[in-house]
Coordinates of C-alpha atoms in Angstrom, one line a residue:
Chain A
M1 CA 20.6 -19.8 71.6
V2 CA 18.5 -17.5 72.6
E3 CA 17.3 -15.8 75.6
H4 CA 14.1 -13.6 77.0
R5 CA 15.7 -10.9 79.9
R6 CA 14.3 -7.6 80.3
F7 CA 18.5 -6.6 81.3
G8 CA 20.3 -9.8 80.1
N9 CA 19.8 -7.3 76.7
L10 CA 21.4 -4.4 78.0
L11 CA 24.9 -5.1 78.1
P12 CA 25.1 -6.3 74.7
H13 CA 23.6 -3.0 73.6
L14 CA 25.8 -0.9 76.0
I15 CA 28.8 -2.2 74.4
L16 CA 27.6 -2.0 70.7
L17 CA 26.6 1.3 71.7
A18 CA 29.7 1.6 72.5
G19 CA 31.3 0.5 69.8
I20 CA 29.3 2.3 67.7
I21 CA 30.2 5.8 69.0
V22 CA 34.3 4.8 68.5
V23 CA 33.5 4.0 64.7
A24 CA 31.3 7.1 63.6
F25 CA 32.3 9.2 65.9
P26 CA 35.3 10.6 62.9
V27 CA 33.1 10.0 60.6
Y28 CA 30.5 12.8 61.8
L29 CA 33.2 15.1 62.1
A30 CA 33.9 14.7 58.9
V31 CA 31.0 15.6 57.6
I32 CA 30.4 18.3 60.7
A33 CA 33.6 19.9 59.5
S34 CA 33.3 20.2 55.9
T35 CA 30.8 22.1 56.2
H36 CA 32.8 25.0 58.1
D37 CA 35.5 27.7 57.2
N38 CA 38.8 26.8 57.4
A39 CA 39.8 29.2 60.0
A40 CA 36.9 27.6 62.1
I41 CA 38.7 24.2 62.1
A42 CA 41.9 25.8 62.4
N43 CA 41.5 27.5 65.7
G44 CA 40.2 24.9 67.1
Q45 CA 36.9 26.1 68.1
M46 CA 34.5 24.3 65.5
P47 CA 31.0 23.8 66.9
L48 CA 29.8 19.4 66.8
Y49 CA 26.8 21.1 64.5
P50 CA 27.1 21.9 61.0
G51 CA 27.6 25.1 59.9
T52 CA 27.3 27.0 56.8
H53 CA 29.7 26.7 54.2
G54 CA 28.8 22.6 53.3
L55 CA 27.3 23.4 49.9
E56 CA 30.5 25.9 48.9
T57 CA 33.0 23.5 50.4
Y58 CA 31.8 20.8 48.3
W59 CA 31.4 22.4 45.0
H60 CA 34.6 24.4 45.3
T61 CA 36.2 20.6 46.7
I62 CA 35.0 19.2 43.2
A63 CA 35.1 20.9 40.3
S64 CA 38.3 22.7 41.8
G65 CA 40.3 21.1 44.6
T66 CA 43.3 22.6 46.2
G67 CA 45.7 24.7 43.3
K68 CA 48.3 24.4 46.0
T69 CA 48.3 20.8 47.2
T70 CA 47.3 18.9 44.3
R71 CA 46.4 21.3 41.7
Q72 CA 43.2 19.1 41.0
P73 CA 39.6 18.8 41.1
V74 CA 38.3 16.9 43.4
G75 CA 36.2 15.2 40.8
G76 CA 38.9 14.0 38.3
M77 CA 40.2 12.6 41.5
M78 CA 37.7 10.5 42.0
L79 CA 37.4 9.3 38.2
A80 CA 40.9 8.1 38.4
S81 CA 39.6 6.4 41.6
L82 CA 36.9 4.6 40.0
I83 CA 38.1 3.3 37.2
M84 CA 41.5 2.1 39.1
A85 CA 39.3 0.3 41.8
T86 CA 36.4 -0.8 38.6
G87 CA 39.5 -2.1 36.9
I88 CA 41.1 -4.0 39.5
A89 CA 37.7 -5.7 40.9
V90 CA 36.9 -6.5 37.0
G91 CA 40.6 -7.5 36.5
K92 CA 40.9 -9.8 39.1
I93 CA 37.4 -11.7 38.6
A94 CA 37.8 -11.6 35.3
I95 CA 40.9 -13.7 35.7
S96 CA 40.7 -15.8 38.5
I97 CA 37.3 -16.3 37.3
I98 CA 39.0 -18.4 34.0
S99 CA 41.8 -19.9 35.7
A100 CA 40.1 -21.4 38.8
Y101 CA 37.7 -22.8 35.7
A102 CA 41.3 -24.4 34.7
I103 CA 42.5 -25.7 37.4
V104 CA 38.8 -27.5 38.4
F105 CA 37.6 -28.4 34.8
F106 CA 40.4 -29.4 33.0
A107 CA 42.2 -32.3 33.3
F108 CA 46.1 -31.2 31.8
P109 CA 49.8 -31.8 33.6
F110 CA 51.2 -29.5 36.2
R111 CA 47.2 -29.1 36.9
M112 CA 48.1 -29.2 41.5
A113 CA 51.4 -27.0 40.1
A114 CA 49.6 -23.8 39.0
F115 CA 46.9 -24.4 41.2
W116 CA 50.0 -24.1 44.2
T117 CA 51.7 -21.9 42.4
I118 CA 49.2 -19.4 41.9
F119 CA 48.3 -20.6 46.1
I120 CA 51.5 -19.2 47.2
T121 CA 51.1 -15.2 45.1
L122 CA 49.1 -14.8 48.8
M123 CA 52.4 -14.2 49.9
L124 CA 53.9 -11.6 47.5
P125 CA 51.4 -8.6 48.2
V126 CA 52.5 -5.6 45.5
E127 CA 54.3 -4.2 48.7
V128 CA 56.9 -7.1 48.7
R129 CA 57.7 -7.6 44.7
I130 CA 57.9 -3.4 44.5
Y131 CA 60.6 -2.9 43.6
P132 CA 60.8 -5.8 40.3
T133 CA 57.2 -5.0 39.6
Y134 CA 57.9 -1.0 39.7
K135 CA 61.1 -2.2 36.9
I136 CA 58.4 -4.5 34.3
T137 CA 55.6 -1.1 34.9
S138 CA 58.2 0.9 33.8
D139 CA 60.5 -1.0 31.0
L140 CA 56.7 -1.6 29.7
S141 CA 56.4 3.0 29.6
M142 CA 53.0 2.2 31.5
L143 CA 54.0 4.0 34.2
D144 CA 51.7 7.3 34.6
S145 CA 48.8 5.1 32.9
Y146 CA 46.0 3.1 34.3
S147 CA 47.2 0.4 32.6
G148 CA 49.6 0.3 35.3
L149 CA 47.9 1.5 38.5
I150 CA 46.0 -1.5 37.3
L151 CA 47.2 -4.2 35.5
P152 CA 49.7 -5.4 38.3
L153 CA 47.3 -5.6 41.0
I154 CA 44.9 -7.8 39.3
A155 CA 46.1 -11.3 40.2
S156 CA 44.5 -12.6 42.6
A157 CA 44.7 -15.6 44.4
T158 CA 42.3 -14.7 46.4
A159 CA 39.7 -15.3 44.6
T160 CA 40.5 -17.8 42.5
L161 CA 40.6 -19.7 46.2
L162 CA 37.5 -18.8 46.1
F163 CA 36.1 -19.8 42.6
R164 CA 38.1 -23.0 43.1
Q165 CA 36.2 -24.0 46.5
F166 CA 33.3 -22.7 44.6
F167 CA 33.7 -24.7 41.4
M168 CA 34.3 -27.9 43.2
T169 CA 30.8 -28.0 45.0
V170 CA 29.6 -27.4 40.9
P171 CA 27.9 -31.6 40.4
K172 CA 30.0 -33.2 37.9
E173 CA 26.3 -34.7 36.6
L174 CA 26.2 -31.2 35.8
V175 CA 29.1 -31.1 33.6
E176 CA 28.7 -33.9 32.3
A177 CA 24.9 -32.9 31.0
S178 CA 26.3 -30.1 29.1
K179 CA 28.4 -31.9 27.2
M180 CA 25.2 -34.7 26.3
D181 CA 24.0 -31.4 25.6
G182 CA 26.1 -29.9 23.2
A183 CA 27.6 -26.8 25.3
G184 CA 31.7 -27.5 24.7
P185 CA 34.0 -25.7 27.3
I186 CA 33.4 -21.4 26.8
R187 CA 29.0 -22.4 26.4
F188 CA 29.7 -24.1 29.6
F189 CA 32.0 -22.0 31.3
F190 CA 29.0 -19.1 30.0
D191 CA 25.8 -20.8 30.3
T192 CA 25.8 -22.8 33.1
L193 CA 29.1 -21.5 35.1
L194 CA 28.8 -17.2 34.5
P195 CA 25.2 -17.7 36.0
L196 CA 26.2 -19.4 39.0
S197 CA 28.6 -17.7 39.8
V198 CA 26.8 -14.3 40.0
T199 CA 26.2 -14.3 44.3
N200 CA 30.2 -15.6 44.2
I201 CA 32.0 -12.1 41.7
A202 CA 28.9 -9.6 43.4
A203 CA 30.6 -10.7 46.4
L204 CA 34.0 -10.0 45.9
F205 CA 33.5 -7.1 43.5
V206 CA 33.1 -5.4 46.6
I207 CA 35.4 -6.9 48.5
L208 CA 37.8 -5.9 45.5
F209 CA 36.5 -2.8 44.7
I210 CA 36.7 -1.5 48.6
Y211 CA 40.7 -3.2 48.1
G212 CA 41.8 -1.4 44.8
W213 CA 39.5 2.4 45.9
N214 CA 42.4 2.3 49.2
Q215 CA 45.5 1.9 46.9
Y216 CA 48.2 3.6 48.5
L217 CA 51.4 2.9 47.8
W218 CA 51.4 1.7 44.5
P219 CA 49.4 5.1 42.6
L220 CA 51.9 6.6 44.6
L221 CA 54.8 5.3 43.4
I222 CA 53.5 5.3 40.0
T223 CA 51.9 8.4 39.3
T224 CA 53.2 11.6 39.5
R225 CA 50.9 13.4 36.7
D226 CA 48.4 15.3 38.7
D227 CA 45.8 14.4 36.7
M228 CA 46.1 10.7 37.6
Q229 CA 45.9 11.4 41.1
T230 CA 43.7 8.9 42.5
I231 CA 41.8 10.3 45.6
V232 CA 43.4 8.5 48.5
I233 CA 46.7 10.2 47.8
G234 CA 44.4 13.6 47.3
I235 CA 43.5 13.3 50.5
K236 CA 47.4 13.0 51.9
K237 CA 48.5 15.7 49.4
I238 CA 45.4 18.3 50.5
I239 CA 46.8 17.7 54.0
D240 CA 50.2 18.2 54.1
V241 CA 50.7 21.7 53.0
H242 CA 54.0 23.6 53.8
D243 CA 54.0 26.9 54.8
A244 CA 50.0 27.7 55.1
L245 CA 46.8 27.4 56.1
T246 CA 45.8 23.3 55.5
E247 CA 42.8 23.3 54.1
W248 CA 40.5 21.3 57.0
S249 CA 37.7 22.0 55.5
V250 CA 38.5 20.8 51.9
A251 CA 40.3 18.3 53.3
M252 CA 37.6 16.5 55.3
A253 CA 35.1 17.0 51.9
T254 CA 37.5 15.0 50.4
A255 CA 37.0 12.4 52.8
V256 CA 34.0 11.8 52.7
L257 CA 33.5 12.1 48.8
A258 CA 36.1 8.8 49.4
M259 CA 34.0 7.1 51.1
L260 CA 31.1 6.9 49.4
P261 CA 32.0 5.1 46.8
P262 CA 32.4 1.9 48.8
V263 CA 29.8 2.5 50.6
A264 CA 27.8 3.1 47.7
V265 CA 29.0 -0.7 46.4
V266 CA 28.4 -1.6 50.0
V267 CA 25.2 -0.9 50.0
L268 CA 24.1 -2.0 46.6
M269 CA 25.0 -4.9 46.6
Q270 CA 24.5 -6.2 50.4
R271 CA 22.0 -8.5 49.6
L272 CA 24.2 -10.5 47.2
F273 CA 26.9 -10.1 49.0
V274 CA 26.3 -12.1 51.8
K275 CA 23.6 -14.6 49.9
G276 CA 27.2 -15.0 47.5
L277 CA 29.5 -15.6 50.9
I278 CA 26.5 -18.3 52.8
E279 CA 24.4 -19.5 49.8
T280 CA 25.8 -22.9 49.7
E281 CA 22.5 -24.7 47.8
K282 CA 23.2 -25.1 44.1
Chain B
M1 CA 15.7 -45.9 16.8
A2 CA 18.7 -47.9 17.3
N3 CA 20.1 -51.2 18.2
V4 CA 23.3 -50.9 21.0
A5 CA 26.0 -53.2 21.0
L6 CA 28.6 -53.7 22.9
R7 CA 31.8 -55.8 22.0
N8 CA 33.9 -56.9 24.2
V9 CA 33.8 -53.7 26.2
R10 CA 36.9 -53.3 28.7
K11 CA 37.6 -51.1 30.8
A12 CA 41.2 -50.6 33.0
Y13 CA 41.7 -47.6 34.8
P14 CA 45.8 -46.0 34.6
N15 CA 46.3 -47.3 38.0
G16 CA 46.1 -51.1 36.5
F17 CA 42.7 -51.6 38.1
E18 CA 40.3 -53.0 35.7
A19 CA 36.3 -51.9 36.2
I20 CA 35.4 -53.5 32.8
K21 CA 36.6 -57.1 31.9
G22 CA 35.4 -57.7 28.6
V23 CA 31.9 -57.1 28.2
D24 CA 29.0 -58.5 25.6
I25 CA 25.7 -57.1 25.4
E26 CA 23.0 -56.4 22.4
V27 CA 20.7 -54.4 23.0
G28 CA 17.7 -54.6 20.0
D29 CA 16.0 -52.1 18.3
G30 CA 13.5 -50.7 21.1
Q31 CA 14.7 -53.0 24.1
F32 CA 14.3 -52.2 27.2
C33 CA 17.9 -53.7 28.7
V34 CA 18.3 -53.0 32.3
L35 CA 22.3 -53.0 34.5
V36 CA 21.4 -54.7 38.0
G37 CA 24.5 -55.5 40.5
P38 CA 25.5 -53.9 43.5
S39 CA 27.0 -51.1 43.9
G40 CA 30.6 -51.1 42.8
C41 CA 30.1 -54.0 39.9
G42 CA 30.8 -51.4 36.9
K43 CA 27.3 -51.1 35.6
S44 CA 27.8 -47.2 36.8
T45 CA 30.8 -47.0 34.5
L46 CA 29.3 -49.3 31.5
L47 CA 26.2 -46.3 30.8
R48 CA 29.4 -43.8 31.6
M49 CA 30.9 -45.5 28.8
V50 CA 28.1 -46.0 26.0
A51 CA 27.7 -42.4 27.1
G52 CA 31.1 -41.6 25.9
L53 CA 32.3 -39.7 29.2
E54 CA 34.3 -42.8 30.0
T55 CA 37.1 -43.9 27.1
V56 CA 36.6 -46.8 25.8
T57 CA 40.1 -49.2 26.8
S58 CA 39.3 -51.8 24.8
G59 CA 36.2 -53.6 23.1
E60 CA 34.1 -51.1 20.4
I61 CA 30.2 -49.7 21.5
D62 CA 28.3 -49.6 18.6
I63 CA 24.7 -46.8 18.5
G64 CA 22.8 -47.9 15.6
G65 CA 25.3 -49.3 13.1
R66 CA 27.9 -47.2 14.4
V67 CA 31.0 -47.4 16.3
V68 CA 30.9 -44.6 18.4
N69 CA 34.2 -45.2 21.1
R70 CA 36.4 -41.9 19.6
V71 CA 32.7 -40.2 19.3
E72 CA 31.7 -36.7 21.5
P73 CA 29.9 -37.4 23.9
A74 CA 26.6 -35.2 22.1
D75 CA 27.4 -36.6 18.3
R76 CA 25.9 -40.1 20.0
D77 CA 23.3 -39.3 18.9
I78 CA 21.9 -40.6 23.1
A79 CA 20.3 -39.1 26.0
M80 CA 20.9 -39.4 29.7
V81 CA 19.0 -39.2 33.2
F82 CA 21.3 -39.3 35.6
Q83 CA 20.5 -39.9 39.6
N84 CA 19.5 -36.4 40.7
Y85 CA 18.9 -35.1 37.9
A86 CA 21.5 -32.7 36.9
L87 CA 19.3 -29.6 36.2
Y88 CA 20.5 -26.5 35.1
P89 CA 19.3 -24.7 38.7
H90 CA 18.8 -21.5 37.2
M91 CA 17.1 -21.9 34.3
S92 CA 13.7 -22.6 33.9
V93 CA 12.2 -25.6 32.9
Y94 CA 11.0 -25.3 29.5
N95 CA 15.3 -23.7 29.0
N96 CA 15.9 -26.9 30.8
M97 CA 14.7 -29.4 27.5
A98 CA 15.4 -27.0 25.5
Y99 CA 18.9 -26.3 26.0
G100 CA 20.3 -29.2 24.6
L101 CA 18.0 -28.5 21.6
R102 CA 19.4 -25.1 20.7
N103 CA 22.7 -25.7 21.5
R104 CA 22.1 -28.2 18.4
G105 CA 21.2 -24.9 16.7
M106 CA 17.5 -26.0 15.6
A107 CA 15.2 -23.6 15.0
K108 CA 12.7 -21.9 17.4
G109 CA 9.2 -22.9 16.7
E110 CA 10.5 -26.7 16.0
I111 CA 12.7 -26.2 19.8
D112 CA 9.0 -24.9 21.0
T113 CA 6.9 -28.0 19.1
R114 CA 9.3 -30.8 21.3
V115 CA 9.4 -29.2 24.5
Q116 CA 5.5 -28.3 24.6
E117 CA 4.9 -32.2 23.6
A118 CA 6.8 -33.6 26.1
A119 CA 5.6 -31.0 28.9
R120 CA 2.5 -32.1 27.8
I121 CA 3.4 -36.5 28.0
L122 CA 5.2 -35.3 31.5
E123 CA 2.6 -33.2 32.5
L124 CA 4.5 -30.6 32.9
S125 CA 3.1 -27.9 30.8
A126 CA 2.3 -26.3 33.8
L127 CA 5.6 -25.7 35.5
L128 CA 7.6 -24.9 31.9
D129 CA 7.8 -21.3 34.1
R130 CA 9.9 -22.8 36.9
K131 CA 13.8 -23.3 38.3
P132 CA 14.3 -26.4 38.7
G133 CA 14.7 -25.6 42.7
Q134 CA 11.0 -25.0 42.9
L135 CA 10.1 -28.4 41.9
S136 CA 9.6 -31.8 44.3
G137 CA 12.0 -34.6 43.7
G138 CA 9.0 -36.6 41.1
Q139 CA 8.8 -32.9 39.5
R140 CA 12.5 -32.6 38.9
Q141 CA 13.3 -36.2 37.7
R142 CA 10.0 -35.8 35.0
V143 CA 12.6 -33.0 33.6
A144 CA 15.5 -35.1 33.4
M145 CA 13.3 -37.0 31.3
G146 CA 11.8 -34.4 29.0
R147 CA 15.1 -33.3 28.5
A148 CA 15.7 -37.0 27.5
I149 CA 12.7 -37.1 25.2
V150 CA 12.5 -33.9 23.6
R151 CA 15.8 -35.0 21.5
Q152 CA 14.7 -38.0 20.2
P153 CA 17.6 -39.3 20.9
K154 CA 18.6 -43.6 19.0
A155 CA 18.8 -44.7 22.8
F156 CA 17.9 -43.4 26.3
L157 CA 20.9 -44.3 29.0
F158 CA 19.9 -44.0 32.4
D159 CA 21.9 -43.7 36.0
E160 CA 19.9 -45.0 39.2
P161 CA 17.4 -42.7 37.9
L162 CA 15.3 -43.6 40.8
S163 CA 17.5 -43.2 43.9
N164 CA 17.0 -40.4 45.2
L165 CA 12.6 -40.9 45.3
D166 CA 11.0 -41.7 48.1
A167 CA 9.6 -46.1 48.3
K168 CA 5.6 -44.7 46.9
L169 CA 7.8 -42.0 44.1
R170 CA 9.6 -44.5 43.1
I171 CA 7.1 -48.1 41.9
A172 CA 5.2 -44.5 40.2
M173 CA 7.9 -43.6 38.6
R174 CA 9.2 -46.4 37.5
V175 CA 5.5 -47.9 36.2
E176 CA 5.8 -43.5 34.5
I177 CA 9.1 -44.7 32.4
R178 CA 8.3 -47.9 31.5
K179 CA 5.0 -47.0 30.0
L180 CA 7.0 -43.7 28.2
Q181 CA 9.6 -46.6 26.8
R182 CA 6.9 -48.5 25.0
R183 CA 5.3 -45.1 23.7
L184 CA 8.3 -43.9 22.5
G185 CA 9.8 -47.6 21.2
T186 CA 12.9 -46.3 22.2
T187 CA 15.8 -48.4 22.9
S188 CA 16.7 -47.8 26.7
I189 CA 20.1 -48.5 28.7
Y190 CA 18.9 -48.6 32.4
V191 CA 21.9 -48.7 35.5
T192 CA 19.9 -49.2 39.1
H193 CA 20.8 -51.3 41.9
D194 CA 17.3 -52.3 42.7
Q195 CA 17.2 -55.5 42.0
L196 CA 12.8 -55.3 41.3
E197 CA 12.6 -52.0 39.6
A198 CA 15.7 -54.4 37.3
M199 CA 13.1 -57.1 37.2
T200 CA 10.0 -55.2 36.6
L201 CA 11.1 -52.6 33.8
A202 CA 13.8 -54.9 31.5
D203 CA 13.5 -56.7 28.5
I204 CA 16.7 -58.2 28.6
L205 CA 18.1 -58.2 32.0
V206 CA 22.0 -58.5 32.3
V207 CA 23.2 -58.5 36.5
M208 CA 27.3 -57.6 36.5
N209 CA 29.8 -58.2 39.3
G210 CA 32.8 -57.1 39.8
G211 CA 32.8 -55.7 36.4
Q212 CA 31.6 -58.7 34.0
V213 CA 28.1 -60.1 33.1
E214 CA 27.1 -63.2 35.2
Q215 CA 24.2 -63.6 32.8
I216 CA 22.0 -61.4 30.5
G217 CA 18.2 -62.9 30.1
N218 CA 15.0 -62.1 29.8
P219 CA 14.5 -61.6 33.4
L220 CA 12.1 -64.3 34.3
E221 CA 14.0 -66.9 32.8
V222 CA 17.4 -65.2 34.5
Y223 CA 14.3 -66.0 38.0
Q224 CA 14.0 -69.2 37.0
N225 CA 17.5 -70.6 36.1
P226 CA 20.5 -68.1 37.5
A227 CA 23.1 -69.5 35.7
T228 CA 25.7 -69.1 39.5
T229 CA 24.8 -67.9 42.8
F230 CA 26.2 -64.4 43.3
V231 CA 22.7 -64.3 40.3
A232 CA 21.0 -66.6 42.5
S233 CA 21.1 -64.9 45.3
F234 CA 21.1 -61.0 43.4
I235 CA 18.3 -62.0 41.9
G236 CA 14.8 -61.8 43.9
A237 CA 14.5 -61.3 47.3
P238 CA 14.2 -62.1 50.3
P239 CA 17.6 -63.8 48.3
M240 CA 17.2 -68.1 47.3
N241 CA 18.7 -70.4 50.5
L242 CA 22.5 -71.5 48.9
I243 CA 22.9 -74.6 51.0
G244 CA 27.1 -76.8 50.9
L245 CA 25.8 -80.3 50.1
R246 CA 28.3 -82.2 51.4
D247 CA 28.0 -79.7 55.0
A248 CA 24.2 -79.9 55.2
G249 CA 24.9 -84.4 54.3
I250 CA 22.6 -83.7 51.7
A251 CA 22.7 -86.7 49.0
L252 CA 20.3 -85.8 46.0
A253 CA 20.4 -88.7 43.6
G254 CA 21.6 -87.3 39.7
A255 CA 23.7 -84.8 41.5
G256 CA 26.9 -85.3 40.0
S257 CA 30.0 -85.2 41.4
E258 CA 30.5 -81.2 40.1
A259 CA 28.2 -80.2 42.3
G260 CA 28.2 -78.5 45.4
I261 CA 26.0 -76.0 46.1
L262 CA 21.9 -76.4 45.8
G263 CA 20.0 -73.2 46.0
I264 CA 15.9 -73.6 46.7
R265 CA 13.6 -70.0 47.0
P266 CA 12.0 -69.4 49.6
E267 CA 9.0 -69.6 48.2
D268 CA 9.5 -72.8 46.5
L269 CA 9.9 -74.5 50.3
Q270 CA 6.7 -75.4 51.7
M271 CA 6.1 -77.5 55.6
V272 CA 4.7 -81.0 55.1
D273 CA 3.9 -82.8 58.1
G274 CA 5.6 -86.3 56.4
A275 CA 7.9 -88.0 54.2
V276 CA 10.7 -86.0 51.7
P277 CA 8.8 -85.0 48.4
D278 CA 10.1 -87.8 45.6
G279 CA 13.6 -87.0 44.6
G280 CA 12.7 -83.7 46.1
V281 CA 14.5 -82.5 49.9
A282 CA 13.7 -81.9 53.7
F283 CA 14.5 -79.6 56.7
D284 CA 14.1 -79.8 59.5
L285 CA 14.1 -76.2 61.6
R286 CA 13.6 -74.6 64.2
V287 CA 11.9 -72.1 63.7
E288 CA 14.3 -68.6 64.9
A289 CA 12.1 -65.8 64.0
I290 CA 9.3 -64.6 61.8
E291 CA 8.7 -61.1 59.9
R292 CA 4.4 -60.8 58.4
V293 CA 4.4 -58.5 56.0
G294 CA 0.9 -58.9 55.7
A295 CA 0.7 -61.1 52.4
E296 CA 3.5 -63.5 53.0
T297 CA 5.3 -64.4 56.3
Y298 CA 9.1 -64.7 55.8
V299 CA 10.3 -68.0 59.2
Y300 CA 13.3 -68.1 59.4
G301 CA 14.5 -71.5 60.9
L302 CA 17.9 -73.2 62.1
R303 CA 18.6 -76.4 60.7
A304 CA 18.0 -79.0 63.4
E305 CA 21.0 -81.7 62.8
Q306 CA 23.4 -77.9 62.0
A307 CA 25.5 -77.0 64.4
G308 CA 26.5 -73.9 62.8
G309 CA 29.8 -73.2 60.2
A310 CA 28.2 -74.7 56.7
A311 CA 25.7 -73.0 54.3
V312 CA 27.8 -70.3 52.0
S313 CA 27.7 -67.1 52.2
T314 CA 28.4 -65.2 49.2
R315 CA 28.4 -62.2 50.3
P316 CA 27.4 -59.7 53.3
G317 CA 23.4 -60.0 54.2
D318 CA 23.3 -63.8 53.4
L319 CA 21.9 -66.0 56.6
P320 CA 24.0 -67.4 59.0
P321 CA 25.4 -70.2 58.4
G322 CA 22.4 -73.6 58.6
E323 CA 19.7 -71.3 58.5
I324 CA 16.9 -71.6 56.0
L325 CA 14.4 -69.0 54.7
V326 CA 10.3 -70.7 54.0
R327 CA 8.4 -67.8 52.2
I328 CA 4.4 -69.2 53.1
P329 CA 1.6 -66.7 51.8
G330 CA -0.9 -65.5 54.4
Q331 CA -0.5 -64.5 58.1
S332 CA -0.3 -68.1 59.3
G333 CA 2.8 -69.3 60.5
P334 CA 4.5 -72.1 63.2
A335 CA 5.5 -70.1 66.1
I336 CA 9.1 -68.9 67.4
G337 CA 10.9 -72.2 68.6
E338 CA 8.5 -74.2 67.4
R339 CA 9.6 -77.5 65.0
I340 CA 8.9 -77.8 61.9
R341 CA 9.7 -79.4 58.2
A342 CA 10.4 -77.3 55.1
A343 CA 10.8 -79.6 52.0
A344 CA 11.3 -79.1 47.9
V345 CA 10.1 -81.4 45.0
R346 CA 12.9 -81.9 42.9
E347 CA 11.8 -79.2 40.1
K348 CA 12.3 -76.2 42.1
L349 CA 16.0 -77.4 42.5
H350 CA 19.3 -75.5 41.5
L351 CA 21.9 -76.2 41.4
F352 CA 25.8 -75.3 41.1
S353 CA 29.3 -76.0 41.6
T354 CA 31.7 -75.6 44.9
D355 CA 32.8 -72.7 43.9
G356 CA 29.6 -71.2 42.3
R357 CA 30.4 -70.4 38.6
K358 CA 28.2 -72.6 37.5
R359 CA 25.0 -74.4 37.7
I360 CA 24.9 -77.5 37.3
A361 CA 21.6 -79.7 35.9
L362 CA 20.0 -82.3 37.6
R363 CA 18.5 -85.4 36.0

């Protein structure tokens, strides 16, 4: 339905504008706060325009962080988060695309049972199975390690389901043509299926990267070493000071920095992301 | 180049359904064999069994003197053209054709020679860098053909390759496929449900129904001497008139006691004024409908003495009981409601047993 009324568009625009302000204002505030000194923020008289301490604060945050709370520069935390988020996203995609490949293209006993088993893990996020998962991770001596951060989180029913749905739309003649062309299962996977899945993979990567980046409970539980802190945990720790003044400027700068990689991923992969979710042509 | 032979080939699915009930076909070197039949008759299944995409329950499939029942599709030395073309959407036309050769470890130079040659034959040279999505239906069809040609296989298998094209293009591609096959001299098996395609393409026509072969032969031979009422009504358009002898009260001299059904092709019926031709049959009809297609006119007439409930209906889409189709050349013809008399000479009559499974000679 396309309507052209001069004032008909006014109300929707006002609503959208209000929504944008509600979402964007806190972000704006964080950016502004990160450019003022701690005293200005703490005494409640922070102006709504940028201060003069911006560069200094960010440099300080990235390179040294706060000595009292996290004892780590935020740059290091970002690296830890980046490794974890990338590891989770790549791992989830790799595992689920292979599982979906097996479920859709191979006839083996209990194929549907396998699929439903994967499917019901949708109901078992890490928060639900936290004790057994912790126990296993601990028994395998993976506490305080990247493999411990990543591996328990990379099974993904959602991604498997998405790939399965996509694979089921691949014409079976394409599989047969590959067979006639002398391509075995591995070749078919790498030469045909993977190139066709690129947009789907990109879309999933965006979602899963952000999922990984935002992990809080699991890293909090299994990492104790300072150099394994992720940035999301870092923010919490920086704010949580006892008997001293919170370094608000550093906290805000950390929050802004924590936002950047997910934003970058979304912006860079936006086109593929949208294509991956709506594309139907094979 | 090779013979392809199917010997008592059967296919039963685990649920007990018998898709192919014992088929024997012998295709000579360089011959073009067409499998034709209504949907669900098992023709595609049979082709896929030759390709190796379906297992063979029993019997032998022999390509070039080698029984290939247990050979992988890629190692059978055959190439297949699919109904929906099954081109790799992410590969260029060139790569679509080269892919199968690369997988076989062929040298780059040889691949290039073959692809360029195929592209030249199929007039695809200008399109080699395009993706399938940028091509028209006819061009995609050609790429699919090219993919088969470059392999230089012992046999081509076609699975209804033209059914996704519009009518005009279908005729053009039909001729093209036939010319190409003649030129390359490659043994081919072609599946279609279109009897016209089957008639025009085939050296050997195989009419299938319900998982069985109804008749094998040269297309014209099949047309002239259909072995069963199924073949009689399936091959030829418009289909043959099938009339129950007893219901119509026709007494045909020399018909024998076995004969139950009389078949007359619409074009073998002539409008006559007077007497029945010697030994032939004639029908008094009231014209119910007329179709003029330009070069010829189809007259649908209801037999005057027939008050319904007569003609043999072998499949849906047949004429209603008592109705007879007469095909006359040109655009002239009777008017609706007019009474006419249509007759056929004795040589043009076909006789079948009552169940329609057997052709009976008219002495």
